[in-house]
């Protein structure tokens, strides 16, 4: 019985960090010593997840399984989750006394750089791309709005939204 109690108490101390459009290459590993750093796609590949066949709910189940069974602090890169999916994952972790501590997002300069790269690619290859004029900017604006919504949504919770 003491082993079970100790195991549950230890699980409360595990830090969970997720990222939104932040690849593993952009993570400064020295800042996250003691964390197991994994790409979301690697987790899903392990479970043979196929987005064309499996539901988004299945994706969340696989991520929660990885988190729940982690013995170390965990940082999952490139989750690609929407705000409702972050909320659902958070609810899936609650029965295990786990919470998402942080969600890392790209900082403003990285977002603007990505916009500039997209605009350049469109200028250089517009005849081959299936984008309408201004779509790159619309995608940028939608992502900016998503970030703002995420910050507002998690403002008064235990989850911090940090730009990296």
C-alpha positions as semicolon CSV with decimal commas, in nm:
position;residue;x (nm);y (nm);z (nm)
1;X;0,000;0,000;0,000
2;X;0,286;0,239;0,078
3;X;0,430;0,173;-0,269
4;X;0,102;0,275;-0,434
5;X;0,069;0,586;-0,218
6;X;0,433;0,679;-0,287
7;X;0,382;0,623;-0,661
8;X;0,073;0,846;-0,668
9;X;0,244;1,118;-0,465
10;X;0,547;1,108;-0,695
11;X;0,323;1,148;-0,998
12;X;0,201;1,482;-0,862
13;X;0,556;1,612;-0,891
14;X;0,600;1,533;-1,259
15;X;0,619;1,846;-1,473
16;X;0,441;1,832;-1,807
17;X;0,532;2,075;-2,082
18;X;0,369;2,073;-2,424
19;X;0,451;2,286;-2,724
20;X;0,245;2,440;-2,999
21;X;0,437;2,453;-3,328
22;X;0,773;2,438;-3,152
23;X;0,997;2,166;-3,295
24;X;1,246;1,976;-3,083
25;X;1,531;2,154;-3,265
26;X;1,411;2,487;-3,123
27;X;1,424;2,363;-2,764
28;X;1,728;2,464;-2,560
29;X;1,797;2,126;-2,400
30;X;2,010;2,279;-2,124
31;X;1,701;2,461;-1,992
32;X;1,518;2,131;-1,948
33;X;1,765;1,908;-1,765
34;X;1,584;1,617;-1,606
35;X;1,311;1,624;-1,873
36;X;1,243;1,354;-2,122
37;X;1,208;1,549;-2,448
38;X;1,009;1,376;-2,722
39;X;0,840;1,469;-3,045
40;X;0,467;1,412;-3,058
41;X;0,505;1,228;-3,388
42;X;0,743;0,976;-3,225
43;X;0,485;0,897;-2,957
44;X;0,208;0,854;-3,214
45;X;0,432;0,639;-3,434
46;X;0,500;0,409;-3,138
47;X;0,124;0,352;-3,105
48;X;0,082;0,312;-3,484
49;X;-0,145;0,617;-3,497
50;X;-0,263;0,705;-3,846
51;X;-0,437;1,042;-3,877
52;X;-0,624;0,926;-4,187
53;X;-0,781;0,633;-3,998
54;X;-0,767;0,709;-3,624
55;X;-0,969;0,979;-3,451
56;X;-0,825;1,287;-3,282
57;X;-0,955;1,139;-2,955
58;X;-0,724;0,840;-3,011
59;X;-0,432;1,079;-3,053
60;X;-0,513;1,239;-2,718
61;X;-0,542;0,897;-2,555
62;X;-0,196;0,801;-2,679
63;X;-0,045;1,128;-2,556
64;X;-0,210;1,093;-2,216
65;X;-0,084;0,733;-2,187
66;X;0,272;0,848;-2,255
67;X;0,241;1,126;-1,998
68;X;0,071;0,912;-1,733
69;X;0,334;0,640;-1,758
70;X;0,629;0,876;-1,769
71;X;0,862;0,843;-1,474
72;X;1,043;1,168;-1,560
73;X;0,939;1,523;-1,624
74;X;0,824;1,529;-1,986
75;X;0,834;1,784;-2,266
76;X;0,639;1,694;-2,579
77;X;0,731;1,896;-2,888
78;X;0,516;1,973;-3,192
79;X;0,188;1,858;-3,042
80;X;-0,019;2,028;-3,309
81;X;-0,312;2,039;-3,067
82;X;-0,599;2,285;-3,085
83;X;-0,721;2,470;-2,777
84;X;-1,011;2,227;-2,720
85;X;-0,763;1,939;-2,750
86;X;-0,536;2,096;-2,486
87;X;-0,845;2,121;-2,265
88;X;-0,942;1,758;-2,330
89;X;-0,590;1,632;-2,262
90;X;-0,585;1,832;-1,940
91;X;-0,911;1,668;-1,832
92;X;-0,773;1,323;-1,919
93;X;-0,477;1,384;-1,686
94;X;-0,678;1,511;-1,388
95;X;-0,786;1,167;-1,257
96;X;-0,414;1,086;-1,233
97;X;-0,345;1,405;-1,039
98;X;-0,142;1,544;-1,328
99;X;-0,162;1,890;-1,481
100;X;-0,002;2,054;-1,781
101;X;0,246;2,296;-1,625
102;X;0,345;2,490;-1,937
103;X;0,260;2,527;-2,302
104;X;0,549;2,665;-2,507
105;X;0,473;2,869;-2,817
106;X;0,705;3,030;-3,072
107;X;0,803;3,384;-2,983
108;X;0,697;3,680;-3,194
109;X;1,022;3,701;-3,391
110;X;0,999;3,332;-3,488
111;X;0,635;3,377;-3,593
112;X;0,724;3,680;-3,806
113;X;1,019;3,493;-3,958
114;X;0,787;3,206;-4,052
115;X;0,547;3,457;-4,212
116;X;0,831;3,614;-4,412
117;X;0,949;3,271;-4,528
118;X;0,596;3,182;-4,635
119;X;0,558;3,509;-4,823
120;X;0,890;3,452;-5,001
121;X;0,795;3,096;-5,093
122;X;0,466;3,225;-5,231
123;X;0,641;3,496;-5,438
124;X;0,897;3,247;-5,570
125;X;0,661;2,956;-5,636
126;X;0,306;3,091;-5,653
127;X;0,237;2,917;-5,983
128;X;0,294;2,578;-5,814
129;X;0,131;2,650;-5,481
130;X;-0,240;2,613;-5,423
131;X;-0,273;2,925;-5,209
132;X;-0,488;3,224;-5,290
133;X;-0,325;3,569;-5,268
134;X;-0,315;3,670;-4,903
135;X;-0,365;3,318;-4,767
136;X;-0,020;3,314;-4,606
137;X;-0,112;3,630;-4,416
138;X;-0,451;3,485;-4,322
139;X;-0,282;3,175;-4,179
140;X;-0,046;3,400;-3,979
141;X;-0,337;3,606;-3,843
142;X;-0,531;3,291;-3,750
143;X;-0,229;3,155;-3,559
144;X;-0,184;3,489;-3,381
145;X;-0,552;3,478;-3,280
146;X;-0,510;3,117;-3,159
147;X;-0,214;3,218;-2,944
148;X;-0,409;3,505;-2,792
149;X;-0,704;3,275;-2,721
150;X;-0,470;3,020;-2,564
151;X;-0,316;3,287;-2,340
152;X;-0,660;3,414;-2,237
153;X;-0,798;3,063;-2,183
154;X;-0,514;2,958;-1,951
155;X;-0,462;3,297;-1,784
156;X;-0,608;3,197;-1,446
157;X;-0,509;2,832;-1,440
158;X;-0,200;2,646;-1,326
159;X;-0,081;2,624;-1,686
160;X;0,162;2,891;-1,801
161;X;0,191;2,995;-2,166
162;X;0,553;3,084;-2,245
163;X;0,712;3,209;-2,565
164;X;1,045;3,050;-2,666
